[in-house]
Each structure stands twice: as structure tokens, then as C-alpha cells.
Coordinates of C-alpha atoms in Angstrom, one line a residue:
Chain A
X4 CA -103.1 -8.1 -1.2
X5 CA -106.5 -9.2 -0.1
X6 CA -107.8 -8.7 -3.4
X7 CA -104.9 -11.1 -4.9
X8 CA -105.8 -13.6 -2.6
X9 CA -109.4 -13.3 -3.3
X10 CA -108.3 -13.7 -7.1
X11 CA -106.2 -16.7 -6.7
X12 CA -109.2 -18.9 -4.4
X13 CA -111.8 -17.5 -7.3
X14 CA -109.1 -18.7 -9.9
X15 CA -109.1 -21.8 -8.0
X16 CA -112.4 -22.8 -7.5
X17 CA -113.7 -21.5 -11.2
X18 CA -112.6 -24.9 -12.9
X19 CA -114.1 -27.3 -10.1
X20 CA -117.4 -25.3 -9.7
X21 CA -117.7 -25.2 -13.5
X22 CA -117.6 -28.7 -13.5
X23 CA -120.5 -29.1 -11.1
X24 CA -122.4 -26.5 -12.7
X25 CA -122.6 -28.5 -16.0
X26 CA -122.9 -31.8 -14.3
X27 CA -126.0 -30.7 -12.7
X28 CA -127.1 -29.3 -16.1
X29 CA -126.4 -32.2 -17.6
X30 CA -128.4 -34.3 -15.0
X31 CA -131.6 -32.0 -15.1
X32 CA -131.6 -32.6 -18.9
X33 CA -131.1 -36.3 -18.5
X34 CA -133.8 -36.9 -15.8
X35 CA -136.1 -34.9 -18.1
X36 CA -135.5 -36.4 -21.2
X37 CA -135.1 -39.7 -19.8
X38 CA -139.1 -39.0 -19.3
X39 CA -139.8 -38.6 -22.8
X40 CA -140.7 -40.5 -25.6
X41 CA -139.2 -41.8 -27.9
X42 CA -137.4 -44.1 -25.3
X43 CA -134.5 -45.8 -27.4
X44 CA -135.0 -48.8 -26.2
X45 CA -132.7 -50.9 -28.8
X46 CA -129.9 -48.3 -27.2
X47 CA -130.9 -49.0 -23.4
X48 CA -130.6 -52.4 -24.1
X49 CA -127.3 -52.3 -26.1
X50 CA -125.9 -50.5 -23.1
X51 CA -127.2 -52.8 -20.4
X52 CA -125.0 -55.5 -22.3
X53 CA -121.4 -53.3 -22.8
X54 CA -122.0 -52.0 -19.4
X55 CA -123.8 -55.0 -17.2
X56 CA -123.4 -58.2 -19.1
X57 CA -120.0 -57.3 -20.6
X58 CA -118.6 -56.5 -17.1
X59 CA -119.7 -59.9 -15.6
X60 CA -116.2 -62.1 -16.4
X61 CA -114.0 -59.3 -14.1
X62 CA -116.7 -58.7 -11.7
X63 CA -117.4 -62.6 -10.9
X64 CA -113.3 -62.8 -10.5
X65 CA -113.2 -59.9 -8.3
X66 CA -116.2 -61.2 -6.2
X67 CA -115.2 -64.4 -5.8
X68 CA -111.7 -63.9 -4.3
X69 CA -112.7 -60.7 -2.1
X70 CA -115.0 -63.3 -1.0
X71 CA -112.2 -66.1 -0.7
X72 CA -109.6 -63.4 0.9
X73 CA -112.3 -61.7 3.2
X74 CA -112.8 -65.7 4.8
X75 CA -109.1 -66.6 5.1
X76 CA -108.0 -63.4 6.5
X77 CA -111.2 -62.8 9.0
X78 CA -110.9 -66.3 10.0
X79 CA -106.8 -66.3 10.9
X80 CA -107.8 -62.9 12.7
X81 CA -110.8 -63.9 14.8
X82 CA -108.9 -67.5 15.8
X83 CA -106.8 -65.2 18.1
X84 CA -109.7 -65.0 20.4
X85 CA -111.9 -67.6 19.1
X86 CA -114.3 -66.2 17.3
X87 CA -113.8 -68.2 14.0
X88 CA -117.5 -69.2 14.5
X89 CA -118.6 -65.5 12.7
X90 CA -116.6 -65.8 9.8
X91 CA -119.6 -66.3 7.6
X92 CA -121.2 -63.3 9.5
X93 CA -118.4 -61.1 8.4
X94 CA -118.5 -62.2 4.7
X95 CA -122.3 -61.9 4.5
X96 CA -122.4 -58.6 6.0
X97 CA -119.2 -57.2 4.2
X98 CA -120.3 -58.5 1.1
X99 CA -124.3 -57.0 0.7
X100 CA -123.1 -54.2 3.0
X101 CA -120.3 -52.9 1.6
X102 CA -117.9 -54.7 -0.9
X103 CA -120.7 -56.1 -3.2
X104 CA -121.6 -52.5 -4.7
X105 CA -118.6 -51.0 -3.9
X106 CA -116.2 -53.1 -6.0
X107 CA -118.6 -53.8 -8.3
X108 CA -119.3 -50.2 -9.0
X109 CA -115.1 -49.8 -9.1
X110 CA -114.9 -52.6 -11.6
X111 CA -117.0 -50.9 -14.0
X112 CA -116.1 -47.8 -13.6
X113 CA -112.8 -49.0 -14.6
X114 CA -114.1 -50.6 -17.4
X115 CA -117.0 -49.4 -19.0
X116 CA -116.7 -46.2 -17.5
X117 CA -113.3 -45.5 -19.4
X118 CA -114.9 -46.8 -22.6
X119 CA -117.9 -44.3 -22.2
X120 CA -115.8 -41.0 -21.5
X121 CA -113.7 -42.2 -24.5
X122 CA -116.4 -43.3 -26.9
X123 CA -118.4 -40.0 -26.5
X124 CA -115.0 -37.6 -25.9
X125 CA -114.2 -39.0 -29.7
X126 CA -117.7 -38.6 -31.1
X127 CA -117.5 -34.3 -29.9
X128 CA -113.9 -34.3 -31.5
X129 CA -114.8 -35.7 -34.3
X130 CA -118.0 -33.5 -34.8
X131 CA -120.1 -36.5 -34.2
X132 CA -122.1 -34.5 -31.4
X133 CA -122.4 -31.5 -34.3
X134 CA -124.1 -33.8 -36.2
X135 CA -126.1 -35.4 -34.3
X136 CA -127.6 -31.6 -33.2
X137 CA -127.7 -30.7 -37.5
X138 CA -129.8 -33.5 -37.7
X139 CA -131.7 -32.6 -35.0
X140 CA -131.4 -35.0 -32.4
X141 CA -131.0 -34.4 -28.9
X142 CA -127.5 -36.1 -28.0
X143 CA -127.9 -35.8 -24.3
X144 CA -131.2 -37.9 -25.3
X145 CA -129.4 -40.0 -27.6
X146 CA -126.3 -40.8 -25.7
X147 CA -126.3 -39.9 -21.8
X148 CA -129.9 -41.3 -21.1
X149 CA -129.2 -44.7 -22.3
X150 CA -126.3 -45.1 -20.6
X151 CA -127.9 -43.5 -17.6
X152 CA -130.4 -45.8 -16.7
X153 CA -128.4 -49.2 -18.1
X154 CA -126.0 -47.9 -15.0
X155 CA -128.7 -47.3 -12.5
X156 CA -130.3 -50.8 -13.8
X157 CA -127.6 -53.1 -14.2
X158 CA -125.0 -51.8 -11.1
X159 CA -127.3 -53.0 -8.7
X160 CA -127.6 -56.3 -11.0
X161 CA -124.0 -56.4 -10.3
X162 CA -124.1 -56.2 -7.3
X163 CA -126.3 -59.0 -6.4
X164 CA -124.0 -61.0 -8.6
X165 CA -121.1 -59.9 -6.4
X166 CA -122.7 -60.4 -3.2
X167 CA -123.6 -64.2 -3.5
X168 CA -120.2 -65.3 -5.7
X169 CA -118.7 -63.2 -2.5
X170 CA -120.6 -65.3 0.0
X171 CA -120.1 -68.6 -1.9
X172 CA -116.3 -67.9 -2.4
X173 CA -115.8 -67.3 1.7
X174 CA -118.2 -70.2 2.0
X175 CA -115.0 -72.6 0.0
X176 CA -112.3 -71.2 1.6
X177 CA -113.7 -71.6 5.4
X178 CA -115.4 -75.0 4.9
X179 CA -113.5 -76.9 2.4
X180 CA -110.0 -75.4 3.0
X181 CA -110.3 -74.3 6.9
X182 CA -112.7 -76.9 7.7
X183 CA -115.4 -75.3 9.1
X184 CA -118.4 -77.2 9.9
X185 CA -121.0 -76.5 6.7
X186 CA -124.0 -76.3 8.4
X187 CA -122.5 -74.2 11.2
X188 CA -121.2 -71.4 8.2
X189 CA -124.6 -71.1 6.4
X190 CA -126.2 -70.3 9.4
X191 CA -123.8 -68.0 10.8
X192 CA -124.0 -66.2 7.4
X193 CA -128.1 -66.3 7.5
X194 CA -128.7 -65.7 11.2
X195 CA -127.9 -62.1 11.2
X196 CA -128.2 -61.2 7.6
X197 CA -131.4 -59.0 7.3
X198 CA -133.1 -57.8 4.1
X199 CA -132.2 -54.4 5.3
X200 CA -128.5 -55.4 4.7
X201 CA -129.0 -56.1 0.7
X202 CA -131.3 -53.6 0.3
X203 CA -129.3 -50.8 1.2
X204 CA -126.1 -52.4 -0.7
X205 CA -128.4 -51.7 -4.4
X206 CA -129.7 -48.6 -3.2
X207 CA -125.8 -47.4 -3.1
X208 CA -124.9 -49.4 -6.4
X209 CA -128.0 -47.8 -7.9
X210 CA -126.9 -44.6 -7.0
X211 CA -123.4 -45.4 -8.1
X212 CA -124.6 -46.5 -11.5
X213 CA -125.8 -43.2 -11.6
X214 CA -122.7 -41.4 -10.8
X215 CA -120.3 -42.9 -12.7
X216 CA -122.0 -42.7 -16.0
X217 CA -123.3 -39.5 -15.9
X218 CA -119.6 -38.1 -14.9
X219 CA -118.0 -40.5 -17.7
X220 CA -120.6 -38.7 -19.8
X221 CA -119.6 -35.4 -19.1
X222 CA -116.5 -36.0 -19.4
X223 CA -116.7 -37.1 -22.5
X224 CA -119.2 -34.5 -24.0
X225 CA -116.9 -31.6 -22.8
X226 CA -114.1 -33.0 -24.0
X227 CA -111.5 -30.6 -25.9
X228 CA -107.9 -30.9 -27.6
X229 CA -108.3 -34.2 -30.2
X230 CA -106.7 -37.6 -29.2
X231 CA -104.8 -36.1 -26.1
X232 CA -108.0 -34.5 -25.0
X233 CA -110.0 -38.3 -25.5
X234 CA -107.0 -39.6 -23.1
X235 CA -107.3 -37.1 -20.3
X236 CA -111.8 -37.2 -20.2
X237 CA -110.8 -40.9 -19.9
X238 CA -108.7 -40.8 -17.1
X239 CA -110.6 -38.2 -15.4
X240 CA -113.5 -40.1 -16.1
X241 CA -112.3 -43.3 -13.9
X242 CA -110.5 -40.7 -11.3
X243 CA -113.6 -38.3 -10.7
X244 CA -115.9 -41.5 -10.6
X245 CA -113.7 -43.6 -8.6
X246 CA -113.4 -40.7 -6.0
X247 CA -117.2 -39.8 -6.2
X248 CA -118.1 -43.5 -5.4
X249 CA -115.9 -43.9 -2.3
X250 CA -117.0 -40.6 -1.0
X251 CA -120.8 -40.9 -1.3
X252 CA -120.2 -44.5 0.2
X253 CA -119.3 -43.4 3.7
X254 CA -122.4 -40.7 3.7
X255 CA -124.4 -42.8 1.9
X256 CA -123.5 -45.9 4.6
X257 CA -123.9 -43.2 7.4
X258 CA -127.1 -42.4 6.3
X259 CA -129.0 -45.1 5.3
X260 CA -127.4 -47.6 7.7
X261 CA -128.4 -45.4 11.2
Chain B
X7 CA -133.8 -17.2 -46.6
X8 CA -130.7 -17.1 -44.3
X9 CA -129.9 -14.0 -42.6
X10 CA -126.8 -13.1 -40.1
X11 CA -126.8 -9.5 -38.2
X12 CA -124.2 -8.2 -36.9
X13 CA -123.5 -11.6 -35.1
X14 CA -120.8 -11.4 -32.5
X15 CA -119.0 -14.1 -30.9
X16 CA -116.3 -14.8 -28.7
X17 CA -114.3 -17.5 -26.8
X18 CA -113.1 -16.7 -23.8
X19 CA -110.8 -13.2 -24.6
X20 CA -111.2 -14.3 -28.6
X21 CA -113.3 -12.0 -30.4
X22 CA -113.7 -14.4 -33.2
X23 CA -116.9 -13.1 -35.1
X24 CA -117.1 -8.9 -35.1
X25 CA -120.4 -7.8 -35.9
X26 CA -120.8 -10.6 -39.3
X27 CA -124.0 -9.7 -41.4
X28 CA -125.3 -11.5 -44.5
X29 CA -127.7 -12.3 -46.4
X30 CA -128.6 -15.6 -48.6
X31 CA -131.2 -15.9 -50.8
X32 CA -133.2 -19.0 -51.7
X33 CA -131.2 -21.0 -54.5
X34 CA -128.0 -19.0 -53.9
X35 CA -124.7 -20.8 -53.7
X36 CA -122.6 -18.6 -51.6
X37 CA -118.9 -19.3 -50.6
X38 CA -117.2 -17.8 -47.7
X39 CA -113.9 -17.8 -48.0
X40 CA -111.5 -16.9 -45.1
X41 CA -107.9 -17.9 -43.9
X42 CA -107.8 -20.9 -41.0
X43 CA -108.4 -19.5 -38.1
X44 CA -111.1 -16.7 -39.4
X45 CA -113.9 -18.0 -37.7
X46 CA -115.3 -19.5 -40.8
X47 CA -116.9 -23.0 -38.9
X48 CA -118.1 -20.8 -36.3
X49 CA -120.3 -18.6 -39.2
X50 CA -121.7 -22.0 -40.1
X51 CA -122.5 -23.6 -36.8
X52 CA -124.2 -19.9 -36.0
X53 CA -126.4 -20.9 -39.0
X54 CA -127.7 -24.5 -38.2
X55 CA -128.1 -23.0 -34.1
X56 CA -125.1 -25.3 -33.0
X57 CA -123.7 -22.1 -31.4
X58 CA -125.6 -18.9 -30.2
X59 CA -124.7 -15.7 -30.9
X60 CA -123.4 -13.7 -28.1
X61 CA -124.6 -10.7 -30.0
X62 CA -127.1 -10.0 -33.1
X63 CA -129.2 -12.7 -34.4
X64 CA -129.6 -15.3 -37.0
X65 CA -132.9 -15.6 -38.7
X66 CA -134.1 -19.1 -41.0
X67 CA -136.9 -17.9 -43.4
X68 CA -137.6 -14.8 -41.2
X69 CA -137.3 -17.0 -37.8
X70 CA -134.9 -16.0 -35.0
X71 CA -133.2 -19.2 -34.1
X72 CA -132.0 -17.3 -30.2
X73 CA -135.7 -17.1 -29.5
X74 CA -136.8 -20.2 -30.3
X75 CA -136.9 -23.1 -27.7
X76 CA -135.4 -26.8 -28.5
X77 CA -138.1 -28.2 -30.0
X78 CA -138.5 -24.7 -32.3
X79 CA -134.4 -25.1 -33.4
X80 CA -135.1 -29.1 -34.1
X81 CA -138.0 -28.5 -36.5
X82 CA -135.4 -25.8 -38.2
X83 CA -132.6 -28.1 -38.7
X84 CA -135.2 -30.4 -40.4
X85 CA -134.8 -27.8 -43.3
X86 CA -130.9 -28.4 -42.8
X87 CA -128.6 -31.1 -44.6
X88 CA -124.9 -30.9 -43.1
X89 CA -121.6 -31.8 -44.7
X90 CA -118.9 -32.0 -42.2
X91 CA -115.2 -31.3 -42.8
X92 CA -114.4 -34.6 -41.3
X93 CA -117.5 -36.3 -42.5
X94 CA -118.8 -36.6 -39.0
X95 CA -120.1 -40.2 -39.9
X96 CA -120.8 -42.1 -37.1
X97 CA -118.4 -45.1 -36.8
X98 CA -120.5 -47.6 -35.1
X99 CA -123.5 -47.9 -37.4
X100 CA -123.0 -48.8 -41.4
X101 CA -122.4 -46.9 -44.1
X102 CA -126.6 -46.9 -44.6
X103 CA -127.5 -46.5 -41.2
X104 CA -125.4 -43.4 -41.3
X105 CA -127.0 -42.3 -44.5
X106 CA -130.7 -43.0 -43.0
X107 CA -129.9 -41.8 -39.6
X108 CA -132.1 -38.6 -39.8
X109 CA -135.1 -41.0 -41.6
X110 CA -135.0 -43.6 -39.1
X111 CA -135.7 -40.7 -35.8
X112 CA -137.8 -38.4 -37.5
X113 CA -140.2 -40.6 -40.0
X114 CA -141.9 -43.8 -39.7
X115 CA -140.2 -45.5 -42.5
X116 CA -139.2 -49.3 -41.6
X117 CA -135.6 -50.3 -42.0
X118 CA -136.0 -51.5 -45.4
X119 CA -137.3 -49.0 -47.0
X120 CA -134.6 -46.6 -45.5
X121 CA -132.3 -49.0 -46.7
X122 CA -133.6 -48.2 -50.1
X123 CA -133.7 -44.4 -49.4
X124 CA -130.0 -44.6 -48.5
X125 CA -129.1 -46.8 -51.5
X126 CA -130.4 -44.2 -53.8
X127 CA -128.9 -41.8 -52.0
X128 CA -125.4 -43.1 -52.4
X129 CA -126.1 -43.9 -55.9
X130 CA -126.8 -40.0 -56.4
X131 CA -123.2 -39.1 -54.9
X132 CA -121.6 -42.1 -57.1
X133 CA -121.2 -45.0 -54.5
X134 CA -122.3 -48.0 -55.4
X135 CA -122.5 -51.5 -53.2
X136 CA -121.0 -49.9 -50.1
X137 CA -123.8 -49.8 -48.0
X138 CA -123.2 -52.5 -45.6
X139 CA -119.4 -51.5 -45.4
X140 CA -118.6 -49.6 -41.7
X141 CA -117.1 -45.7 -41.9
X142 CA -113.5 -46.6 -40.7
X143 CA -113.0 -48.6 -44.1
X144 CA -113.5 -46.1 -46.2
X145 CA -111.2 -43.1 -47.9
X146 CA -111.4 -39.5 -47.5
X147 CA -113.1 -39.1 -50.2
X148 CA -115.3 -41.8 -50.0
X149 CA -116.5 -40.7 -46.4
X150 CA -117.5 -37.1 -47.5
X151 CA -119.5 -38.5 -50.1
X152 CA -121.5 -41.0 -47.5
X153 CA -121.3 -37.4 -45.4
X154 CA -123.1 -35.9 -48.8
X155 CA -125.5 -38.8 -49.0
X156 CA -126.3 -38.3 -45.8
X157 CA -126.6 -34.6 -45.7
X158 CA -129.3 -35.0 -48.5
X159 CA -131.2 -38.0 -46.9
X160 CA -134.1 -35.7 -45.9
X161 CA -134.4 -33.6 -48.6
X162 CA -132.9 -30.2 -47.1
X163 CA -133.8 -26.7 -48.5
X164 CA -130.4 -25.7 -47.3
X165 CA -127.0 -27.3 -47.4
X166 CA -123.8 -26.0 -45.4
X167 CA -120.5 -27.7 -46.7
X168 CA -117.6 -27.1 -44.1
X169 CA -114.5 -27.2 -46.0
X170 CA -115.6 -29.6 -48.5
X171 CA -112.3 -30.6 -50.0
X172 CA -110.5 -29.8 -47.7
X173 CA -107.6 -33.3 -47.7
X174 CA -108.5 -34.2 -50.7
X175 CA -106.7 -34.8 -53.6
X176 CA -106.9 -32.6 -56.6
X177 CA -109.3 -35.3 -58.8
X178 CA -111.5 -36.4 -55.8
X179 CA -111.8 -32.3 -54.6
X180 CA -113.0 -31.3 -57.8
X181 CA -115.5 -34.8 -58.4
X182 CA -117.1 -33.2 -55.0
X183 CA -117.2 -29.8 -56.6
X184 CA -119.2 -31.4 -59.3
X185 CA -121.6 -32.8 -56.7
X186 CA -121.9 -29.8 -55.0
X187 CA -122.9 -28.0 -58.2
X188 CA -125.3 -31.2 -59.5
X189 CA -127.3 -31.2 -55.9
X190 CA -127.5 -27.8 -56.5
X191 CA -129.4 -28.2 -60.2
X192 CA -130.8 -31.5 -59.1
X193 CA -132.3 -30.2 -55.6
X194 CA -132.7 -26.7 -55.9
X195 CA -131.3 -26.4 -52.7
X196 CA -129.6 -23.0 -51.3
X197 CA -126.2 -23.6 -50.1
X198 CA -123.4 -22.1 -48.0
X199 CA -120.2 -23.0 -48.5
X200 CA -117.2 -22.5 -46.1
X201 CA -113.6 -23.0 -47.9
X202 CA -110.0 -21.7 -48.7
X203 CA -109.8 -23.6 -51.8
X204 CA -110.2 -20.7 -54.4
X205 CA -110.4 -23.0 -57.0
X206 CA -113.6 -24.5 -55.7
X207 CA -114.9 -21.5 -54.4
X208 CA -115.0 -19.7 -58.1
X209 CA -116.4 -22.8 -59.5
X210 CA -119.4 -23.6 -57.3
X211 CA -120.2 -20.4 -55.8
X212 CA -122.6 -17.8 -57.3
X213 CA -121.6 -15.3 -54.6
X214 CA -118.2 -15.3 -52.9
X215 CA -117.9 -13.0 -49.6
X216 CA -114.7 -12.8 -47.5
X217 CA -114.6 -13.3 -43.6
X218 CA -111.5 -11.6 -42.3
X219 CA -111.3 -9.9 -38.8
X220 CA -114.5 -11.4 -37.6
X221 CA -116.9 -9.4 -40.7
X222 CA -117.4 -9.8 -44.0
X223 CA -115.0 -7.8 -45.7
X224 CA -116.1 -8.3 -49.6
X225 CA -119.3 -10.2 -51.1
X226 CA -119.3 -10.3 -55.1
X227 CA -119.6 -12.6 -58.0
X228 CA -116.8 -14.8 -58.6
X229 CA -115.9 -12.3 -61.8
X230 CA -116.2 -9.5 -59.3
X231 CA -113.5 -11.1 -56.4
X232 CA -111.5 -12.3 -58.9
X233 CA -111.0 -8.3 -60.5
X234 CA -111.2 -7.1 -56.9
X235 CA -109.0 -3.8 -55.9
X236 CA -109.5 -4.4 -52.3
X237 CA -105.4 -5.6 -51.2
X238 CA -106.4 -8.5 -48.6
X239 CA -109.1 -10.3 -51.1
X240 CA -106.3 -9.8 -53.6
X241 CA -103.4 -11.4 -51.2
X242 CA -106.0 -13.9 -50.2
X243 CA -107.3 -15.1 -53.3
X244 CA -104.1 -15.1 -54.9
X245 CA -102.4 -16.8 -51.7
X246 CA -99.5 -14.9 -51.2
X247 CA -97.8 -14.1 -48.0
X248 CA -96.4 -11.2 -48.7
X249 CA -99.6 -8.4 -47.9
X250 CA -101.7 -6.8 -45.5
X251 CA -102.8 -9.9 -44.1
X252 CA -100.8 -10.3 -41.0
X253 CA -100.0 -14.4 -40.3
X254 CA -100.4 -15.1 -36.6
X255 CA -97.2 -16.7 -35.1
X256 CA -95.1 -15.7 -38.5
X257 CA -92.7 -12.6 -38.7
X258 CA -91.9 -11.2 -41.4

């Protein structure tokens, strides 16, 4: 009996701590080829566009009406007891804080995230990854690195981005909708902003960009079973990374923002 | 020049390769033939280091690849040119950039002058004016041959054809036969040839040798399979059902 149940937790946990065994593989190999010449620039770069610039239309729409919502809803919530005057406050510090690299990081995810675990799941069932190796070149070097750093480079890019549309887009709704005094919104958003605040939002998106293409990589590399195999590393490409970056976020928030 | 012993490997419970051992010499062309399912891909990824043996070794001009480290295996494959059942080509770069792909990361060549390279290259397999065309607009037949081009791009000692015409018609399986055969004269190279296409097998091969039950069952001349006494080469090369040759998933 004891044995059985020993079986069936083993049984259970094999899959899952497979999983992390070869995604910490697979980031030891990245960090250590991302080290080494020759540094595929053309590829970085070409990456940096699908995954930063190519991401920009959605992000700037999700950023600017979080922004917009976050205003109307904070400010109908904190008339109750008259505290509309720290509606700006709450924007500012929701946006750098928290929403900026959070949605941002979901966005792409979503997006390019998706396209990564797909485009590399079809390259290793097509035998693409086979010959890339027969000819001799590394494909963890040749694929996961650029896609690596373009996340760790352009999610905190994106996050900026998100941050002031998100400020801006509170700053229409209170003053030109709500009528809240200009002057009086700006400095309630600068007055208890600190550097501290957006500096801590990149460090998570950095670490997001991270996250979410090496498991989208992964995902893809490993993938088995043809066509239906490319559809399930895609989802559980956008599922795993979607999970990953709303975990780490609250220990990542708890730690960095003591 | 290529040498298997007693390789072993499994997947999970499947004991695919047994204990294979062979031996190719420089310049040979050997087939292995083999029904689907016989581990046959698996013998030639062993051979390029794509997949380690769990057991026995695989040595490249006297070299183990198991003990040799990445950079070791890379310099190895150098000596390599590929064809892949599929092609393999890689859909996002043009029909030249796949052909140059191996001269554009391990020489100093400028893009022109690998343009030329590849050029030539397809010229050689019979392609003509294609080069700026992308992978996903060409035929079956056409995308082996870029596969061919660019399996020769480097000059390889050794090429390993997976299933070479395999889904293609009768005409366009037997024009890549005829390659396979003219970079043979032309190049000199040594190849290995994985197939279940009998036809091509006796017309490229110098040695055929039989992969059934994870070994190799039967190596000979083409003259020698063909007159063989052994009853699976027999059923096998003379594709009949009926025989020792059990079918997995089929009663009979």
C-alpha cells in the first residue's frame, strides 16, 4: 500500500520535475553561450523587432485604457470618502509598480510568446533542429539566446512604454472627463512617485522577459507528436509563462519592494 | 571511415537498436534497408552524434564521437553533408541562404560570394534561377534537391541520405538516384544511405545491409541480397507480407 502510494506521488511529480530539470539545462546553456562569440547580432536584433517593436500596437491599447479604467474606477471609489485628490497617486504607483510590467509581460507572452513555442516546436518536427546540429551549429545558440536577451532587453522597454501611456491615459480620464484640476493631478502623480517605484517595475519585466522566452523555448524545442504536438507547446507555452509571471510577481513584489 | 559497435539504444521500454555493428569504408556507398519502424533514422542520427549511444560506440575516422566534447562533435559534422527525409530546409531564409547556411557560420565568405557558391551548387543538383524563391513554394522534389545542394555546400567526405525518395514520384525518385550516384563519381564522397525503396537501394548502393530487430541481419553486394537464402531479406526485399517478418498491429 505504502509503496503504491509512493509510486503514484513519484508518477506524479516525474513529468513536472522533468520539466524543471531541462529548463534549468536549458538556461545554463543559454547564459553560457549567450557569453560567446559569435553574438548573432542580425538575429538579436530581428527578435527585438517581432518581440518588442511588433508588440507595441496591443501593448499601447492595453496601457492606455488600464490607465483610463484604473482613473475612473479609483476616482468613483475614493469620492466615497473624498479622497479623489490621490487618484493620480494610484495610477502612478499601479502603473510603474505593478500593471506596467505585469500586463505588458502578459501581452507578449500572449503574443510573441505563442509564436516562439510554435516557430521552434515546428522547426524540431520538421527536423530543422537535426539540421541545424548536422551542420554543426549550436541551436540553443542559434535560436534560444537571441530570443533570450531580445526578452530581457525589450520587456522592460515595454514596460516603460506601458507605464507613461498608463499614466497619461488616467491623466485624460480624471482631468478632461472628471474634471480634475491639471496641475493638482500631475503633482499628485509626481509627489510620491520615487525612482525606486520604476526601477523595481523593469527589474520584474526584465526578469519576465526572461521567463517567458526561455519557457516558450523549451517548449518548443521539446516538442513531440507533429502539428497537434506544435498546438499543445503553444498553449503550454502561454499557460506555463502566464502562471510563472504572476507567481514570481508577488515574490518578486515582496522582495524587492520591503 | 565510419564505424558502429554493438550500438544499443532505447526509448523509454523500446529497445530500438540491439547491439548494431558496421563498418563503412572510405568511397563506399552503403544502403541500409529496413521496414518503418526498424530504427533505421536512429542508425543515421547515431552517425552524425545527433543521438548517443546508450551502449557501444560510434567512431568517425578512428574518433569516438561519446568522448568527444561539443566543440570535438562540431568539427566532426564539418566532415558531414545531410539529406533529410523532409528536406529539413529552413522556411524563413531563401532557397540560397539555406543552401549557404553552413558557409555563412563556419567561413568568412561575404554574402555574395556564397550566393555564388549556392548558385553552383543548385546548378550541380539541376535547379536553375530558384535561388531567391522561399522553401514553402517549392515541390517535393524540388526541396530535396535544395536539401542535396545544401548537403554538399561544404564539400562533405560523408553523406547520409534519410529516405531519399521517399514521396516521390517514380521519375523524380529515380532523377535523385542519379544524383546520388553522380555526387558520388563527382565528389568521391562515402555515403550511407537509409531506405525501403529496393529499387534505389540496388541501384546506388555498393553494399546493401539489413537492419531488422535492432542488428544488422545481412550486408552483401546488391547481386548477393538479391540471391540471398536468408527468409526475412527475401520477404523484405521482395515486399511480401506473407513471411517471417511479423507486421506490428496486423494479424494474420
Amino acid at each position: 500500500m505504502i509503496v503504491r502510494i509512493i509510486e503514484f506521488i513519484g508518477a506524479l511529480l516525474e513529468g513536472p520535475l522533468l520539466g524543471l530539470g531541462r529548463i534549468i539545462l536549458l538556461l545554463g546553456s543559454t547564459l553560457k553561450l549567450m557569453a560567446r562569440p559569435p553574438f548573432e547580432m542580425k538575429s538579436v536584433v530581428k527578435q527585438m523587432l517581432e518581440i518588442g517593436v511588433n508588440s507595441l500596437p496591443v501593448v499601447l491599447i492595453t496601457a492606455v485604457f488600464t490607465g483610463m479604467v484604473l482613473a475612473l474606477q479609483s476616482y468613483t471609489g475614493f469620492k466615497r470618502f473624498g479622497a479623489e485628490g490621490l487618484v493620480g497617486t494610484v495610477v502612478a504607483l499601479s502603473m510603474t509598480r505593478e500593471l506596467g510590467p505585469v500586463l505588458s509581460a502578459l501581452i507578449v507572452t500572449g503574443r510573441a510568446g505563442a509564436a516562439i513555442a510554435a516557430e521552434v516546436g515546428t522547426m524540431r518536427v520538421t527536423e530543422q533542429i537535426d539540421a541545424l546540429e548536422a551542420m554543426a551549429t549550436n541551436p540553443v545558440k542559434y535560436l534560444v539566446v537571441p530570443r533570450f536577451m531580445s526578452g530581457i532587453v525589450m520587456l522592460p522597454a515595454l514596460a516603460i512604454v506601458t507605464d507613461i501611456v498608463g499614466i497619461l491615459g488616467g491623466y485624460v480620464v480624471s482631468v478632461l472627463l472628471l474634471g480634475t484640476n491639471s496641475r493638482s493631478y500631475l503633482r499628485a502623480t509626481w509627489d510620491f512617485l520615487q525612482v525606486q517605484d520604476i526601477y523595481n517595475g523593469l527589474v520584474k519585466a526584465c526578469f519576465f522577459g526572461a521567463a517567458f522566452t526561455l519557457i516558450s523555448c523549451y517548449k518548443g524545442f521539446y516538442t513531440t507528436g507533429g502539428a497537434e504536438g506544435v498546438g499543445r507547446a503553444t498553449t503550454g507555452a502561454v499557460v506555463y509563462s502566464s502562471m510563472t509571471i504572476l507567481i514570481s510577481d508577488y515574490f518578486l513584489s515582496a522582495w524587492l519592494f520591503k | 571511415m565510419i564505424e558502429l559497435r554493438d550500438v544499443h539504444k532505447s526509448f523509454g521500454e523500446n529497445h530500438i537498436l540491439r547491439g548494431v555493428t558496421l563498418r563503412v569504408e572510405r568511397g563506399e556507398s552503403i544502403v541500409v534497408i529496413g521496414g518503418s519502424g526498424s530504427g533505421k533514422s536512429v542508425l543515421l542520427k547515431h552517425i552524425i552524434g545527433l543521438l548517443e549511444p546508450d551502449r557501444g560506440s560510434v567512431l568517425i575516422d578512428s574518433a569516438d564521437l561519446s568522448r568527444m566534447d561539443e566543440d570535438g562533435l562540431h568539427e566532426v559534422r564539418k566532415k558531414f553533408g545531410m539529406l533529410f527525409q523532409s528536406a529539413a530546409l529552413f522556411d524563413s531564409m531563401k532557397v540560397w541562404e539555406n543552401v549557404g547556411f553552413s558557409l555563412k557560420r563556419h567561413t568568412r565568405m561575404n554574402d555574395s560570394e556564397i550566393r555564388d557558391v549556392a548558385v553552383r551548387k543548385l546548378g550541380m543538383v539541376g535547379l536553375v534561377g530558384i535561388e531567391d524563391v522561399m522553401p514553402s513554394q517549392l515541390s517535393g522534389g524540388m526541396r530535396k534537391r535544395v536539401g542535396l545542394a545544401r548537403a554538399i555546400a561544404m564539400e562533405p567526405e560523408i553523406l547520409l541520405y534519410d529516405e531519399p525518395t521517399t514521396g516521390l514520384d517514380p521519375i523524380m525518385a529515380d532523377a535523385i538516384n542519379d544524383l546520388i550516384i553522380k555526387m558520388r563519381e563527382t565528389l568521391h564522397v562515402t555515403s550511407v544511405t537509409i531506405t525501403h525503396d529496393m529499387k534505389s537501394a540496388y541501384k546506388i548502393a555498393d553494399t546493401i545491409a539489413m537492419l531488422y530487430n535492432g542488428v544488422i541481419i545481412a550486408r552483401g553486394t546488391p547481386a548477393e541480397i538479391r540471391n540471398t537464402s536468408d527468409p526475412v531479406v527475401s520477404q523484405f526485399i521482395e515486399g511480401r507480407a506473407e513471411g517471417p517478418i511479423i507486421l506490428e498491429g496486423i494479424e494474420k
